[in-house]
Tab-separated table of C-alpha atoms and ligand atoms in Angstrom:
chain	number	residue	atom	x	y	z
P	1	UNK	CA	32.418	-2.566	28.588
P	2	UNK	CA	34.811	-5.625	28.549
P	3	UNK	CA	33.679	-8.307	26.069
P	4	UNK	CA	36.749	-10.542	26.022
P	5	UNK	CA	35.797	-14.139	26.000
P	6	UNK	CA	36.825	-16.883	28.331
P	7	UNK	CA	38.900	-19.772	26.685
P	8	UNK	CA	36.058	-22.448	26.802
P	9	UNK	CA	33.936	-19.855	24.614
P	10	UNK	CA	36.772	-19.739	22.057
P	11	UNK	CA	36.411	-23.523	21.959
P	12	UNK	CA	32.776	-23.300	21.374
P	13	UNK	CA	33.396	-20.638	18.504
P	14	UNK	CA	35.980	-22.914	16.890
P	15	UNK	CA	33.687	-25.964	16.899
P	16	UNK	CA	30.785	-23.970	15.393
P	17	UNK	CA	33.072	-22.270	12.791
P	18	UNK	CA	34.358	-25.736	11.729
P	19	UNK	CA	30.862	-27.190	11.424
P	20	UNK	CA	29.689	-24.166	9.423
P	21	UNK	CA	32.541	-24.332	7.209
P	22	UNK	CA	31.949	-28.055	6.499
P	23	UNK	CA	28.179	-27.763	6.044
P	24	UNK	CA	27.023	-24.272	4.874
P	25	UNK	CA	27.049	-24.325	1.174
P	26	UNK	CA	27.476	-21.302	-1.267
P	27	UNK	CA	24.014	-22.125	-2.485
P	28	UNK	CA	22.493	-21.617	0.980
P	29	UNK	CA	24.445	-18.380	1.504
P	30	UNK	CA	23.099	-17.136	-1.801
P	31	UNK	CA	19.569	-18.230	-0.875
P	32	UNK	CA	19.785	-15.988	2.208
P	33	UNK	CA	19.702	-12.892	0.044
P	34	UNK	CA	16.806	-14.270	-2.081
P	35	UNK	CA	13.929	-13.052	0.127
P	36	UNK	CA	11.187	-14.127	-2.254
P	37	UNK	CA	11.570	-17.767	-1.586
P	38	UNK	CA	10.347	-19.902	-4.393
P	39	UNK	CA	9.282	-23.429	-3.553
P	40	UNK	CA	12.662	-24.993	-4.353
P	41	UNK	CA	14.517	-22.539	-2.276
P	42	UNK	CA	12.037	-23.016	0.678
P	43	UNK	CA	12.691	-26.795	0.513
P	44	UNK	CA	16.414	-26.236	0.514
P	45	UNK	CA	16.053	-23.959	3.477
P	46	UNK	CA	14.011	-26.657	5.194
P	47	UNK	CA	16.568	-29.318	4.625
P	48	UNK	CA	19.197	-26.948	6.135
P	49	UNK	CA	17.139	-26.441	9.151
P	50	UNK	CA	16.707	-30.134	9.622
P	51	UNK	CA	20.525	-30.646	9.245
P	52	UNK	CA	21.207	-27.955	11.893
P	53	UNK	CA	18.608	-29.409	14.351
P	54	UNK	CA	19.923	-33.057	13.892
P	55	UNK	CA	23.543	-31.810	14.627
P	56	UNK	CA	22.509	-29.687	17.655
P	57	UNK	CA	23.048	-26.218	16.093
P	58	UNK	CA	19.406	-25.124	15.361
P	59	UNK	CA	18.569	-23.750	18.810
P	60	UNK	CA	21.465	-23.495	21.017
P	61	UNK	CA	19.629	-21.205	23.514
P	62	UNK	CA	16.827	-23.715	24.147
P	63	UNK	CA	17.007	-26.097	27.235
P	64	UNK	CA	18.745	-29.466	26.392
P	65	UNK	CA	15.390	-31.418	27.076
P	66	UNK	CA	13.928	-29.723	24.037
P	67	UNK	CA	16.852	-30.447	21.659
P	68	UNK	CA	18.952	-27.296	22.380
P	69	UNK	CA	22.246	-26.849	24.162
P	70	UNK	CA	21.098	-24.657	27.067
P	71	UNK	CA	23.687	-22.218	25.869
P	72	UNK	CA	24.781	-19.353	28.130
P	73	UNK	CA	24.273	-15.703	27.151
P	74	UNK	CA	27.890	-15.460	26.029
P	75	UNK	CA	27.710	-18.732	24.001
P	76	UNK	CA	24.510	-17.428	22.370
P	77	UNK	CA	26.416	-14.260	21.563
P	78	UNK	CA	29.072	-16.251	19.924
P	79	UNK	CA	26.607	-18.380	18.145
P	80	UNK	CA	24.983	-15.164	16.607
P	81	UNK	CA	28.221	-13.670	15.592
P	82	UNK	CA	29.515	-16.783	13.934
P	83	UNK	CA	26.309	-17.762	12.103
P	84	UNK	CA	25.883	-14.138	10.902
P	85	UNK	CA	29.411	-13.839	9.815
P	86	UNK	CA	29.326	-17.085	7.940
P	87	UNK	CA	26.120	-15.676	6.133
P	88	UNK	CA	23.938	-18.595	7.393
P	89	UNK	CA	20.315	-18.067	6.665
P	90	UNK	CA	17.919	-17.430	9.465
P	91	UNK	CA	15.717	-20.390	10.451
P	92	UNK	CA	12.566	-20.601	8.464
P	93	UNK	CA	10.579	-20.683	11.812
P	94	UNK	CA	12.369	-17.632	13.155
P	95	UNK	CA	9.277	-16.292	14.831
P	96	UNK	CA	8.238	-19.737	16.145
P	97	UNK	CA	11.668	-20.609	17.534
P	98	UNK	CA	12.178	-17.244	19.272
P	99	UNK	CA	8.497	-16.317	20.386
P	100	UNK	CA	6.214	-19.315	20.043
P	101	UNK	CA	8.429	-22.121	21.213
P	102	UNK	CA	9.317	-20.433	24.591
P	103	UNK	CA	5.476	-20.026	25.103
P	104	UNK	CA	4.835	-23.709	24.522
P	105	UNK	CA	7.737	-24.704	26.893
P	106	UNK	CA	6.259	-22.256	29.665
P	107	UNK	CA	2.537	-22.997	29.187
P	108	UNK	CA	2.129	-25.950	26.978
P	109	UNK	CA	1.061	-29.417	28.036
P	110	UNK	CA	3.502	-32.324	27.899
P	111	UNK	CA	1.805	-33.500	24.732
P	112	UNK	CA	2.121	-30.220	23.154
P	113	UNK	CA	5.757	-30.072	23.929
P	114	UNK	CA	6.483	-33.441	22.804
P	115	UNK	CA	4.604	-33.275	19.492
P	116	UNK	CA	5.375	-29.647	18.346
P	117	UNK	CA	8.842	-28.448	19.370
P	118	UNK	CA	11.224	-30.773	17.625
P	119	UNK	CA	9.194	-30.573	14.431
P	120	UNK	CA	9.320	-26.883	14.592
P	121	UNK	CA	13.094	-26.901	15.059
P	122	UNK	CA	13.666	-29.007	12.029
P	123	UNK	CA	11.068	-27.026	10.014
P	124	UNK	CA	9.120	-30.226	9.411
P	125	UNK	CA	6.267	-28.010	10.438
P	126	UNK	CA	6.079	-24.251	9.576
P	127	UNK	CA	4.564	-21.916	12.114
P	128	UNK	CA	2.972	-18.489	11.893
P	129	UNK	CA	1.922	-16.150	14.494
P	130	UNK	CA	-1.683	-14.591	14.321
P	131	UNK	CA	-1.608	-11.350	16.310
P	132	UNK	CA	-2.174	-8.267	14.059
P	133	UNK	CA	-5.532	-7.546	12.636
P	134	UNK	CA	-6.710	-4.690	10.314
P	135	UNK	CA	-7.673	-2.720	13.539
P	136	UNK	CA	-5.082	-3.935	15.939
P	137	UNK	CA	-1.519	-3.652	15.189
P	138	UNK	CA	0.469	-1.557	17.640
P	139	UNK	CA	-2.500	-1.585	19.925
P	140	UNK	CA	-2.664	-5.389	19.933
P	141	UNK	CA	-5.037	-5.587	22.879
P	142	UNK	CA	-7.869	-4.172	20.611
P	143	UNK	CA	-7.910	-7.504	18.655
P	144	UNK	CA	-11.441	-8.682	17.677
P	145	UNK	CA	-11.037	-12.237	16.359
P	146	UNK	CA	-13.657	-14.030	18.396
P	147	UNK	CA	-13.401	-17.605	19.909
P	148	UNK	CA	-16.619	-18.906	21.529
P	149	UNK	CA	-16.668	-22.104	23.553
P	150	UNK	CA	-19.138	-24.612	22.184
P	151	UNK	CA	-18.958	-28.104	23.683
P	152	UNK	CA	-15.446	-29.529	23.318
P	153	UNK	CA	-14.445	-26.849	20.881
P	154	UNK	CA	-13.838	-23.052	20.371
P	155	UNK	CA	-15.619	-21.684	17.342
P	156	UNK	CA	-13.318	-18.895	15.856
P	157	UNK	CA	-14.417	-16.138	13.563
P	158	UNK	CA	-12.356	-13.057	12.447
P	159	UNK	CA	-9.267	-11.909	10.414
P	160	UNK	CA	-5.735	-11.675	10.876
P	161	UNK	CA	-3.264	-9.731	8.649
P	162	UNK	CA	0.473	-9.548	7.884
P	163	UNK	CA	0.839	-13.080	9.030
P	164	UNK	CA	4.397	-14.088	7.976
P	165	UNK	CA	4.427	-17.389	6.354
P	166	UNK	CA	0.660	-17.787	6.811
P	167	UNK	CA	0.308	-19.314	3.352
P	168	UNK	CA	2.893	-22.032	4.146
P	169	UNK	CA	2.038	-22.626	7.725
P	170	UNK	CA	0.953	-25.981	9.300
P	171	UNK	CA	0.386	-24.274	12.639
P	172	UNK	CA	-0.694	-20.853	14.015
P	173	UNK	CA	-0.248	-19.388	17.548
P	174	UNK	CA	-3.427	-17.472	17.383
P	175	UNK	CA	-4.579	-14.651	19.735
P	176	UNK	CA	-8.376	-14.370	19.995
P	177	UNK	CA	-10.997	-12.620	22.117
P	178	UNK	CA	-12.623	-15.066	24.534
P	179	UNK	CA	-14.241	-12.622	26.850
P	180	UNK	CA	-15.673	-9.513	25.127
P	181	UNK	CA	-16.905	-8.007	28.445
P	182	UNK	CA	-13.723	-8.009	30.289
P	183	UNK	CA	-11.208	-5.009	30.076
P	184	UNK	CA	-9.417	-5.362	26.630
P	185	UNK	CA	-6.187	-6.967	28.138
P	186	UNK	CA	-8.112	-9.483	30.062
P	187	UNK	CA	-10.254	-11.056	27.635
P	188	UNK	CA	-7.817	-12.569	25.248
P	189	UNK	CA	-6.630	-16.113	24.932
P	190	UNK	CA	-3.978	-18.014	22.995
P	191	UNK	CA	-4.743	-21.007	20.776
P	192	UNK	CA	-2.538	-23.363	18.878
P	193	UNK	CA	-4.468	-23.817	15.669
P	194	UNK	CA	-3.952	-26.489	13.058
P	195	UNK	CA	-3.932	-24.484	9.864
P	196	UNK	CA	-5.647	-27.324	7.872
P	197	UNK	CA	-8.858	-27.026	9.817
P	198	UNK	CA	-12.057	-26.369	7.634
P	199	UNK	CA	-13.040	-22.770	7.560
P	200	UNK	CA	-9.552	-21.331	7.465
P	201	UNK	CA	-8.876	-19.323	4.396
P	202	UNK	CA	-5.391	-17.965	3.618
P	203	UNK	CA	-4.803	-15.182	1.003
P	204	UNK	CA	-1.111	-14.459	0.386
P	205	UNK	CA	-0.335	-10.749	0.269
P	206	UNK	CA	1.860	-9.852	-2.732
P	207	UNK	CA	4.020	-6.878	-1.830
P	208	UNK	CA	5.714	-4.250	-4.141
P	209	UNK	CA	8.742	-6.482	-5.006
P	210	UNK	CA	6.385	-9.367	-6.220
P	211	UNK	CA	7.141	-11.578	-3.187
P	212	UNK	CA	4.555	-13.179	-1.005
P	213	UNK	CA	6.214	-13.474	2.447
P	214	UNK	CA	2.949	-13.014	4.370
P	215	UNK	CA	-0.777	-13.423	4.265
P	216	UNK	CA	-4.291	-12.489	5.347
P	217	UNK	CA	-5.894	-15.409	7.230
P	218	UNK	CA	-9.690	-15.520	7.498
P	219	UNK	CA	-11.504	-17.702	10.205
P	220	UNK	CA	-15.093	-18.720	9.264
P	221	UNK	CA	-16.636	-20.815	12.066
P	222	UNK	CA	-13.508	-22.818	12.544
P	223	UNK	CA	-13.892	-25.445	15.176
P	224	UNK	CA	-10.748	-25.555	17.239
P	225	UNK	CA	-10.477	-28.372	19.834
P	226	UNK	CA	-10.539	-26.803	23.444
P	227	UNK	CA	-7.254	-28.603	24.240
P	228	UNK	CA	-5.524	-26.265	21.859
P	229	UNK	CA	-5.677	-23.547	24.465
P	230	UNK	CA	-2.094	-22.367	25.466
P	231	UNK	CA	-1.879	-20.942	28.850
P	232	UNK	CA	-4.949	-19.851	30.887
P	233	UNK	CA	-8.376	-19.017	29.499
P	234	UNK	CA	-8.391	-15.097	29.187
P	235	UNK	CA	-4.638	-15.142	30.010
P	236	UNK	CA	-3.442	-14.667	26.478
P	237	UNK	CA	-2.081	-11.164	27.267
P	238	UNK	CA	0.143	-12.769	29.780
P	239	UNK	CA	1.290	-15.482	27.357
P	240	UNK	CA	2.251	-12.693	24.882
P	241	UNK	CA	4.007	-10.479	27.213
P	242	UNK	CA	5.529	-12.651	29.956
P	243	UNK	CA	6.904	-15.520	27.942
P	244	UNK	CA	10.647	-15.634	28.695
P	245	UNK	CA	12.570	-15.942	25.522
P	246	UNK	CA	15.549	-18.113	25.772
P	247	UNK	CA	17.302	-16.039	23.059
P	248	UNK	CA	19.151	-13.668	25.386
P	249	UNK	CA	21.705	-12.240	23.141
P	250	UNK	CA	19.496	-11.707	20.147
P	251	UNK	CA	20.386	-8.051	19.956
P	252	UNK	CA	23.756	-9.204	18.598
P	253	UNK	CA	22.169	-10.194	15.448
P	254	UNK	CA	21.215	-6.488	14.784
P	255	UNK	CA	24.708	-5.256	14.560
P	256	UNK	CA	26.264	-8.445	13.199
P	257	UNK	CA	23.635	-8.504	10.344
P	258	UNK	CA	24.279	-4.905	9.422
P	259	UNK	CA	28.089	-5.373	9.328
P	260	UNK	CA	27.602	-8.373	7.180
P	261	UNK	CA	25.450	-6.391	4.806
P	262	UNK	CA	27.779	-3.484	4.629
P	263	UNK	CA	30.675	-5.917	3.811
P	264	UNK	CA	28.532	-7.396	0.976
P	265	UNK	CA	27.675	-3.877	-0.284
P	266	UNK	CA	31.433	-2.830	-0.372
P	267	UNK	CA	32.208	-6.106	-2.189
P	268	UNK	CA	29.393	-5.405	-4.775
P	269	UNK	CA	30.386	-1.872	-5.293
P	270	UNK	CA	34.098	-3.029	-5.815
P	271	UNK	CA	32.948	-5.773	-8.193
P	272	UNK	CA	31.008	-3.186	-10.250
P	273	UNK	CA	33.818	-0.641	-9.880
P	274	UNK	CA	31.110	1.751	-8.936
P	275	UNK	CA	32.106	3.292	-5.884
P	276	UNK	CA	35.553	4.261	-7.079
P	277	UNK	CA	36.697	7.362	-5.181
P	278	UNK	CA	33.476	9.254	-5.408
P	279	UNK	CA	33.769	11.264	-2.174
P	280	UNK	CA	29.989	11.434	-1.578
P	281	UNK	CA	29.583	7.733	-1.800
P	282	UNK	CA	32.634	7.154	0.406
P	283	UNK	CA	31.393	9.478	2.959
P	284	UNK	CA	27.973	7.838	2.987
P	285	UNK	CA	29.682	4.479	3.442
P	286	UNK	CA	31.820	5.804	6.139
P	287	UNK	CA	28.814	7.210	8.095
P	288	UNK	CA	26.997	3.828	7.824
P	289	UNK	CA	30.058	2.067	9.103
P	290	UNK	CA	30.214	4.418	12.107
P	291	UNK	CA	26.613	4.065	12.869
P	292	UNK	CA	26.915	0.273	12.903
P	293	UNK	CA	29.679	0.554	15.436
P	294	UNK	CA	27.282	2.801	17.619
P	295	UNK	CA	24.638	0.031	17.040
P	296	UNK	CA	27.041	-2.516	18.268
P	297	UNK	CA	27.666	-0.581	21.509
P	298	UNK	CA	23.831	-0.243	21.952
P	299	UNK	CA	23.426	-4.046	21.526
P	300	UNK	CA	26.139	-4.617	23.913
P	301	UNK	CA	24.491	-2.448	26.482
P	302	UNK	CA	21.383	-4.677	26.077
P	303	UNK	CA	23.264	-7.818	26.441
P	304	UNK	CA	25.088	-6.447	29.339
P	305	UNK	CA	21.830	-5.586	31.066
P	306	UNK	CA	20.722	-9.260	30.415
P	307	UNK	CA	23.845	-10.442	32.068
P	308	UNK	CA	23.731	-8.164	35.019
P	309	UNK	CA	20.047	-7.874	35.622
P	310	UNK	CA	19.481	-4.523	34.088
P	311	UNK	CA	16.563	-3.477	31.783
P	312	UNK	CA	17.520	-5.342	28.568
P	313	UNK	CA	14.214	-4.590	26.873
P	314	UNK	CA	14.600	-0.851	27.123
P	315	UNK	CA	18.017	-0.749	25.456
P	316	UNK	CA	16.870	-3.322	22.775
P	317	UNK	CA	14.114	-1.090	21.810
P	318	UNK	CA	16.538	1.818	21.075
P	319	UNK	CA	18.870	-0.610	19.243
P	320	UNK	CA	15.969	-1.936	17.021
P	321	UNK	CA	15.119	1.674	16.048
P	322	UNK	CA	18.666	2.452	15.095
P	323	UNK	CA	18.966	-0.859	13.327
P	324	UNK	CA	15.855	-0.121	11.100
P	325	UNK	CA	17.183	3.277	10.250
P	326	UNK	CA	20.573	2.125	9.298
P	327	UNK	CA	19.195	-0.690	7.155
P	328	UNK	CA	16.963	1.890	5.263
P	329	UNK	CA	19.867	4.275	4.665
P	330	UNK	CA	22.094	1.474	3.514
P	331	UNK	CA	19.445	0.166	1.155
P	332	UNK	CA	19.081	3.708	-0.253
P	333	UNK	CA	22.882	4.054	-0.796
P	334	UNK	CA	23.092	0.612	-2.422
P	335	UNK	CA	20.161	1.437	-4.811
P	336	UNK	CA	21.569	4.993	-5.585
P	337	UNK	CA	24.939	3.437	-6.625
P	338	UNK	CA	24.065	0.015	-7.916
P	339	UNK	CA	20.434	0.125	-9.010
P	340	UNK	CA	19.446	-3.335	-9.623
P	341	UNK	CA	22.903	-4.606	-10.095
P	342	UNK	CA	25.137	-6.129	-7.542
P	343	UNK	CA	23.965	-9.714	-6.907
P	344	UNK	CA	20.531	-8.521	-7.955
P	345	UNK	CA	19.468	-8.193	-4.271
P	346	UNK	CA	19.890	-4.529	-3.585
P	347	UNK	CA	16.789	-3.282	-5.389
P	348	UNK	CA	14.853	-5.913	-3.476
P	349	UNK	CA	16.254	-4.549	-0.317
P	350	UNK	CA	15.469	-1.108	-1.253
P	351	UNK	CA	11.792	-2.136	-1.147
P	352	UNK	CA	11.828	-4.636	1.745
P	353	UNK	CA	13.867	-2.244	4.049
P	354	UNK	CA	10.652	-0.166	4.456
P	355	UNK	CA	9.530	-2.851	6.752
P	356	UNK	CA	12.510	-2.695	9.167
P	357	UNK	CA	10.873	0.129	11.011
P	358	UNK	CA	7.488	-1.554	11.178
P	359	UNK	CA	7.902	-5.210	11.768
P	360	UNK	CA	8.166	-6.503	15.226
P	361	UNK	CA	7.194	-3.106	16.778
P	362	UNK	CA	7.268	0.132	14.898
P	363	UNK	CA	10.017	2.737	15.460
P	364	UNK	CA	7.440	5.165	17.024
P	365	UNK	CA	6.507	2.445	19.544
P	366	UNK	CA	10.048	1.658	20.226
P	367	UNK	CA	10.799	5.354	20.731
P	368	UNK	CA	8.050	5.566	23.335
P	369	UNK	CA	9.492	2.667	25.130
P	370	UNK	CA	13.041	4.163	25.019
P	371	UNK	CA	11.605	7.458	26.283
P	372	UNK	CA	9.983	5.700	29.342
P	373	UNK	CA	12.306	2.915	30.134
P	374	UNK	CA	15.741	4.209	29.188
P	375	UNK	CA	15.179	8.049	29.783
P	376	UNK	CA	12.747	7.737	32.420
P	377	UNK	CA	10.249	10.237	30.923
P	378	UNK	CA	6.582	10.206	31.936
P	379	UNK	CA	4.069	8.202	30.045
P	380	UNK	CA	2.009	11.232	28.948
Q	1	FAD	C1	7.472	-7.690	7.399
Q	1	FAD	C2	6.337	-7.801	8.441
Q	1	FAD	C3	6.058	-8.943	9.004
Q	1	FAD	C4	5.146	-9.065	9.973
Q	1	FAD	N1	4.662	-10.361	10.527
Q	1	FAD	C5	3.647	-10.339	11.388
Q	1	FAD	C6	3.390	-11.600	11.783
Q	1	FAD	O1	3.842	-12.630	11.492
Q	1	FAD	N2	2.251	-11.725	12.728
Q	1	FAD	C7	1.496	-10.685	13.097
Q	1	FAD	O2	0.644	-10.799	13.835
Q	1	FAD	N3	1.837	-9.382	12.634
Q	1	FAD	C8	2.986	-9.270	11.713
Q	1	FAD	N4	3.162	-8.031	11.234
Q	1	FAD	C9	2.498	-6.842	11.677
Q	1	FAD	C10	3.280	-5.918	12.556
Q	1	FAD	O3	3.385	-6.463	13.927
Q	1	FAD	C11	2.521	-4.602	12.557
Q	1	FAD	O4	2.588	-4.010	11.252
Q	1	FAD	C12	2.965	-3.607	13.593
Q	1	FAD	O5	2.817	-4.084	14.950
Q	1	FAD	C13	2.274	-2.141	13.380
Q	1	FAD	O6	0.915	-2.348	13.404
Q	1	FAD	P1	0.080	-1.658	12.180
Q	1	FAD	O7	0.732	-2.075	10.804
Q	1	FAD	O8	-1.395	-2.011	12.355
Q	1	FAD	O9	0.216	-0.112	12.272
Q	1	FAD	P2	-0.485	0.869	13.420
Q	1	FAD	O10	-0.388	0.223	14.660
Q	1	FAD	O11	-1.769	1.168	12.880
Q	1	FAD	O12	0.512	2.166	13.308
Q	1	FAD	C14	0.326	3.092	12.291
Q	1	FAD	C15	1.312	4.241	12.472
Q	1	FAD	O13	0.943	4.840	13.724
Q	1	FAD	C16	2.067	4.777	14.655
Q	1	FAD	N5	1.597	4.590	15.990
Q	1	FAD	C17	0.614	3.684	16.511
Q	1	FAD	N6	0.470	3.801	17.809
Q	1	FAD	C18	1.309	4.820	18.239
Q	1	FAD	C19	1.535	5.323	19.616
Q	1	FAD	N7	1.028	4.857	20.740
Q	1	FAD	N8	2.495	6.360	19.643
Q	1	FAD	C20	3.041	6.821	18.568
Q	1	FAD	N9	2.792	6.325	17.264
Q	1	FAD	C21	1.975	5.258	17.083
Q	1	FAD	C22	2.911	3.622	14.262
Q	1	FAD	O14	4.288	3.686	14.650
Q	1	FAD	C23	2.775	3.639	12.729
Q	1	FAD	O15	3.675	4.572	12.200
Q	1	FAD	C24	4.380	-7.923	10.307
Q	1	FAD	C25	4.634	-6.633	9.762
Q	1	FAD	C26	5.665	-6.531	8.778
Q	1	FAD	C27	5.964	-5.239	8.203
């Protein structure tokens, strides 16, 4: 595959690189590794998101009318490479900007688009996505949180779980069952819910490392105005599965992020003089470096499919599985060698890396997708 870039892209790269070098502080780069965001770090990130948005660098893939740059796939690729290499933190509303905003652009009313999107991009409002429930994770269509129409409102009862940023969120893109008698994929609707409504109870979930990155969210007779419906009534499955993400080169983040982490690990080992010339450690490092190269090729295959009309989703599923496994092995290596030393972040990563093969679709589900869509194996 030939990934040489045309000259105008190099101009785009230089402009972004210069902007990042002028605006991205060491404090922000350090905060990127501090996963358990305390309030002060969170507010610093929020201010950074606003700066990026105001300068047009927050959501380059979004259409211009919504504050983006309408960036081409290759511009998005360059953007991902440069922001990752500069160690820029991910946006606070990463799920919102990649998954929820495109649904609002596609299905939202003019009023929803006008009032919600820019504030999301600046992180003025924090968003969460209420899909998973205790009995509905991989099999999302089994969700049971109920919404019943009553006059001008839906009355919502039920529970969501693993809701990232649920305890900080102002808005939730909530998937609910509106027709319990229809086949399970056909009775789901999507609501945009103001998290300050009476009857919403949020309980932060504290994980092994002491962080609270996500929450359980309970809905007790919550009256949600009917105009909060996003997309057709009982068409929530369609909203969840057919929304066209504008982020077309997102796979690049997978290899760029692992490459950046590996460089940090090598630096931290060198600073601690821990790796030395221990052949076992060097061999483990070498294997990870090689697997990251393999991951890069997989990601390029997915991006190439995006450019040339192939099945980008199938190859991205394989890349996501490989990414999760590399991350976990790198975390294990870092912890074996450095323990809790080395910028203090590796012990944390050792614990949080368990989620890499679960969040956003488990490895088993991704392997099923790879089997069917890449290898062409039968479903059963
Ligand atoms: C860090 C993190 C952040 C998250 N953020 C959010 C969020 O913001 N909003 C949200 O709604 N959810 C969120 N989730 C939840 C996430 O989407 C689910 O954890 C995930 O979909 C898996 O669902 P589950 O945990 O219920 O596991 P299950 O679906 O119960 O799976 C249990 C095990 O069975 C396997 N399995 C299930 N079905 C199959 C199958 N058909 N074939 C083979 N194996 C199978 C799975 O791979 C897994 O190993 C988050 C999760 C994590 C870890």
